[in-house]
Short mmCIF file of C-alpha atoms and ligand atoms in Angstrom, two decimals:
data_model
loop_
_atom_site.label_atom_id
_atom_site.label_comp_id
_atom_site.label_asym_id
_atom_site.label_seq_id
_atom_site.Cartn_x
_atom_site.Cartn_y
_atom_site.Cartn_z
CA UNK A 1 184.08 67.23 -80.71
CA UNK A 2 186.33 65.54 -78.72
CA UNK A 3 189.04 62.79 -80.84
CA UNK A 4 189.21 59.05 -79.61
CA UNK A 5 192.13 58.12 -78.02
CA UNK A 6 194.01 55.96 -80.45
CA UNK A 7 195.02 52.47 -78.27
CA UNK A 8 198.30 51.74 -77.87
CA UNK A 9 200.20 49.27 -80.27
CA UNK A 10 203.17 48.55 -77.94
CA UNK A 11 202.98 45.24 -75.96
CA UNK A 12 204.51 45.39 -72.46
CA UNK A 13 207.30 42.39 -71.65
CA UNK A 14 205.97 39.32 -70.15
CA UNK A 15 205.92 39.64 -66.43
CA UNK A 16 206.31 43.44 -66.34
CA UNK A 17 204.01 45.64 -64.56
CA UNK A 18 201.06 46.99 -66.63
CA UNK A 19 200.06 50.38 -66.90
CA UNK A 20 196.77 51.10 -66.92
CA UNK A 21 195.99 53.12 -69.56
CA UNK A 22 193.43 56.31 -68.90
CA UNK A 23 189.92 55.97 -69.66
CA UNK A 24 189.23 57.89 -72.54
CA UNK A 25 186.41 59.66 -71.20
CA UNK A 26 184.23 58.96 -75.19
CA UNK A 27 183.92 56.00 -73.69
CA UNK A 28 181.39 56.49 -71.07
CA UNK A 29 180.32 59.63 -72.37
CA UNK A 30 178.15 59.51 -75.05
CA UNK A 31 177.73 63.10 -75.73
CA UNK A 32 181.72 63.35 -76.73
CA UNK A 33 181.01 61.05 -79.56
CA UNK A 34 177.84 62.20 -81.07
CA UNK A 35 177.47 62.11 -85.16
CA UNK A 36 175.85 64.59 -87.83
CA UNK A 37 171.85 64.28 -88.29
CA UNK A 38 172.39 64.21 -91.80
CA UNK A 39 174.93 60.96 -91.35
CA UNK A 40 172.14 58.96 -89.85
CA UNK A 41 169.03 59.91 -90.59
CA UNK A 42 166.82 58.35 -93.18
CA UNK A 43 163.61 59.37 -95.01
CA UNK A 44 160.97 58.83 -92.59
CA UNK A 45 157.97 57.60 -93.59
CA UNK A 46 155.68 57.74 -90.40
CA UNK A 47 155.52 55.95 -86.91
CA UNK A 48 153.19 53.39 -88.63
CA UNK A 49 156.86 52.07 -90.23
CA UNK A 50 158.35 50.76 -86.84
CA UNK A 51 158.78 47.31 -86.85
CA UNK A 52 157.13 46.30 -83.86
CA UNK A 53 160.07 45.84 -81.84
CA UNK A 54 162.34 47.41 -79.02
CA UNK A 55 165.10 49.67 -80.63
CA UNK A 56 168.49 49.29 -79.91
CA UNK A 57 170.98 52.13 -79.74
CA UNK A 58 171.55 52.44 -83.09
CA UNK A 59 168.13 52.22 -83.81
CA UNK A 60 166.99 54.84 -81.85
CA UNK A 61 169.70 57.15 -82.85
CA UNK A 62 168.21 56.89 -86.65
CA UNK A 63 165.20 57.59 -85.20
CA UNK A 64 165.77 60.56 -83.51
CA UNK A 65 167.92 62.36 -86.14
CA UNK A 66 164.95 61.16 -89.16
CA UNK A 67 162.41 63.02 -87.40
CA UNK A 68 164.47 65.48 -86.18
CA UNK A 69 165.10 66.58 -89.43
CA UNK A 70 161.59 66.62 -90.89
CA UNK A 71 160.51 69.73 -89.16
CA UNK A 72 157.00 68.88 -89.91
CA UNK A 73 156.84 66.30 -87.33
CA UNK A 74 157.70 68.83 -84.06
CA UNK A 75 157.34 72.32 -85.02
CA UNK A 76 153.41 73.10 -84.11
CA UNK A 77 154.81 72.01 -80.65
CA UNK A 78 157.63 74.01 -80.19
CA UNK A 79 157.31 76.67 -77.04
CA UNK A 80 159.42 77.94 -74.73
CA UNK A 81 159.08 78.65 -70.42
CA UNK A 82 161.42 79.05 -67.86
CA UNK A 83 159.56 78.24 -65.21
CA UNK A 84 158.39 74.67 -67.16
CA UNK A 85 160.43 73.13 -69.40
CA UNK A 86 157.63 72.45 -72.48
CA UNK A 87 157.67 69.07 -73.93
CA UNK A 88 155.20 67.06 -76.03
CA UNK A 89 155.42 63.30 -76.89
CA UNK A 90 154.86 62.75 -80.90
CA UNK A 91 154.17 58.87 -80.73
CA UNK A 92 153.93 56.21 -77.94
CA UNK A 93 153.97 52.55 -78.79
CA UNK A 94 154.60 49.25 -76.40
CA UNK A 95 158.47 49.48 -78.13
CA UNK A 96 159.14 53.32 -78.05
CA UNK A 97 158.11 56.94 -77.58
CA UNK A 98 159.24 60.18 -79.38
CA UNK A 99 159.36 63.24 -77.93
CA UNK A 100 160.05 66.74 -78.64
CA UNK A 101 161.88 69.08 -75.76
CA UNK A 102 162.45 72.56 -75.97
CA UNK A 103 164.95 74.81 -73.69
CA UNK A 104 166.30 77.33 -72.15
CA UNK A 105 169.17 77.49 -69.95
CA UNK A 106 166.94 77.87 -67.10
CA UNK A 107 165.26 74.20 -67.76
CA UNK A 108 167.23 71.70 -66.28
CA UNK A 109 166.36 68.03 -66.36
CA UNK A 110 168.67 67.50 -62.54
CA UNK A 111 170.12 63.79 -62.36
CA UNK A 112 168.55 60.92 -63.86
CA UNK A 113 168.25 57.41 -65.08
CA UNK A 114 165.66 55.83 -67.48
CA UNK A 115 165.49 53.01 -65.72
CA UNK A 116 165.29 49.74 -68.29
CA UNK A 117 165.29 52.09 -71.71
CA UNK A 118 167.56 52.94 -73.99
CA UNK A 119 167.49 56.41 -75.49
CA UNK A 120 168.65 59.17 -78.24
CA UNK A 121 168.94 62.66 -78.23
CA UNK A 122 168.85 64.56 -81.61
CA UNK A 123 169.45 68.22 -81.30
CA UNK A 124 167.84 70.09 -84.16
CA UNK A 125 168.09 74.17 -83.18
CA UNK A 126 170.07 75.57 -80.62
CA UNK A 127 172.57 73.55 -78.22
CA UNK A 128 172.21 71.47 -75.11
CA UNK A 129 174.62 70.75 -72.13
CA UNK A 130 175.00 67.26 -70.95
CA UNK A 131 176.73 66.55 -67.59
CA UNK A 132 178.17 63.08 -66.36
CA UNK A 133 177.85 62.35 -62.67
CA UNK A 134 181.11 61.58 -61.27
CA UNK A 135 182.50 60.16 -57.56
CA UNK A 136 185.62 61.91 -56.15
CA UNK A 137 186.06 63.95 -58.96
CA UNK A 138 184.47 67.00 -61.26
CA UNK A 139 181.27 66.12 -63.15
CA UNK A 140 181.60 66.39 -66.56
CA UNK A 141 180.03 68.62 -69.45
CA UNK A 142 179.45 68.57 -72.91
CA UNK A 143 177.89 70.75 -75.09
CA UNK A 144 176.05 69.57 -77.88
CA UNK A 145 175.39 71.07 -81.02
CA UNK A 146 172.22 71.47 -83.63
CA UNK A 147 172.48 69.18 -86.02
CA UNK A 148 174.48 66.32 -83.66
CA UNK A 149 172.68 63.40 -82.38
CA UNK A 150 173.98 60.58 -79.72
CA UNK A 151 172.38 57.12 -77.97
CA UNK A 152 173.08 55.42 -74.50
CA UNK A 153 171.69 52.52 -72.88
CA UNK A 154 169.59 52.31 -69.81
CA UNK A 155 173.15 52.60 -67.40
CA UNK A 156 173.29 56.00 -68.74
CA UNK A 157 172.63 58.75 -65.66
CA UNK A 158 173.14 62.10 -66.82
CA UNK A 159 171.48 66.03 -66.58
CA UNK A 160 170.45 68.20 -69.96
CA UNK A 161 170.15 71.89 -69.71
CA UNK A 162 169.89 74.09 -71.95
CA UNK A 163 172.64 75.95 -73.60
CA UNK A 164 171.04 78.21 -75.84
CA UNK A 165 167.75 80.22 -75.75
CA UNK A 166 165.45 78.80 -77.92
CA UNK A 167 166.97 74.92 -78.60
CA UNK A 168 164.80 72.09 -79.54
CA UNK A 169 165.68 68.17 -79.22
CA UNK A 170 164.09 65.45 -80.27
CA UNK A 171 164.48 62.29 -77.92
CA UNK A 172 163.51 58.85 -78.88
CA UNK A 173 163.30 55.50 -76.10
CA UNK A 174 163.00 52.15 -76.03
CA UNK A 175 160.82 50.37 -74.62
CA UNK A 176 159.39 53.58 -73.83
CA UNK A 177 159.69 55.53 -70.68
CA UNK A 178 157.70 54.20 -67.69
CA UNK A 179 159.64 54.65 -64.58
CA UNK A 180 162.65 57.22 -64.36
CA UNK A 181 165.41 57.58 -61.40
CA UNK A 182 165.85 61.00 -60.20
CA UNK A 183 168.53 61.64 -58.09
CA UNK A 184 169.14 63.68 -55.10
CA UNK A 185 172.80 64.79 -53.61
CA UNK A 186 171.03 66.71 -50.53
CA UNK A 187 173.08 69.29 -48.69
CA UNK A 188 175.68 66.18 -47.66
CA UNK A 189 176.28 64.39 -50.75
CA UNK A 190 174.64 61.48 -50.16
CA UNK A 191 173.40 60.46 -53.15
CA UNK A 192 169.51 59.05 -52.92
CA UNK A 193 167.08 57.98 -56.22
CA UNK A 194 163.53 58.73 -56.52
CA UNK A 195 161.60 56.92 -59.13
CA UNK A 196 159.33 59.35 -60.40
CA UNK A 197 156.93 58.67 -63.69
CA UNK A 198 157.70 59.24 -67.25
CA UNK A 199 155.20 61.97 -66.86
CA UNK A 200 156.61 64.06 -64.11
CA UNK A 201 158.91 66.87 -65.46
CA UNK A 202 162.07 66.18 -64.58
CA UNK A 203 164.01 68.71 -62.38
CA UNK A 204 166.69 69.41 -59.89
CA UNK A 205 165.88 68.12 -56.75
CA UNK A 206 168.27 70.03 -55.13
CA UNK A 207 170.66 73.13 -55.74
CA UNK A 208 173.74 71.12 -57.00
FE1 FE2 B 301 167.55 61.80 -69.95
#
């Protein structure tokens, strides 16, 4: 896991130039600053104990790592293709769905949005790779772990893949998924967005 930059103490003299300080990249990368299942998740007691609500971040990220942990809730559904990636949603409500996903490093999710939701990732066997579109620079990875959750809002784009034969995740959103931006780089670069339905498997739609 990668440490948070600790901000600087020092304050520059009135009228000097500033110097922007870098970006610490844990700040637009959720992955980098995931925490334990174990640190979040509570007893769950069954979908039935929602509040009625849309989640927030936070929310979702207990969530996720509560039934993530409670292997009773996703393992009849657990199976594995290459060819499809094999998913099944646990619980849909007008405030948020759960879903279990299981990989293998030849499912890949290609660039996406959620559109309005907000979402959490719980990774409960194996390991996942997230990537970060970036502009005029390298994309970035990050691997996550089994037994490491993380949250982002809806202006989260990013890519899963599977690192591991065999990993399972459990992803929670709110409000649930309805539409979904897919993106395209084409053979020039140019990037284009498709909005494709929460039920359309999400995939590459091109070789990048
Ligand atoms: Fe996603």
């Amino acid at each position: 896991m990668t440490a948070v930059a600790t901000a600087p103490t020092a304050t520059a003299p009135r009228g000097a130039p500033t110097a922007t300080a870098p970006r610490a990249a844990t700040e637009e990368v959720p992955a980098r600053r995931p925490v334990p299942l174990d640190a979040v998740a509570v007893r769950f007691t069954g979908f039935e104990s929602l509040p009625g609500r849309d989640l927030d971040k936070g929310e979702l990220r207990t969530l996720a790592a509560s039934v993530a942990v409670d292997p009773s809730r996703w393992e009849e559904h657990v199976a594995f293709a290459d060819e499809q990636r094999h998913y099944v949603c646990l619980y849909r409500d007008a405030h948020v769905d759960v879903w279990v996903l299981c990989w293998t490093p030849a499912n890949d999710t290609g660039w996406h949005d959620h559109d309005i939701s907000s979402g959490a990732v719980a990774v409960v066997r194996g390991a996942l790779t997230e990537h970060n579109l970036a502009v005029g620079q390298p994309s970035l990875s990050t691997d996550v772990p089994a037994g490491e959750v993380f949250s982002f809002g809806p202006e989260h784009i990013h890519r899963l893949v599977g690192k591991e034969a065999a990993s399972v995740s459990i992803h929670a959103y709110s409000p649930p998924l309805w539409r979904m931006g897919q993106y395209s780089l084409g053979s020039t670069g140019i990037l284009r967005r498709v909005s494709v339905s929460y039920a359309d498997e999400l995939r590459p739609l091109d070789v990048r």
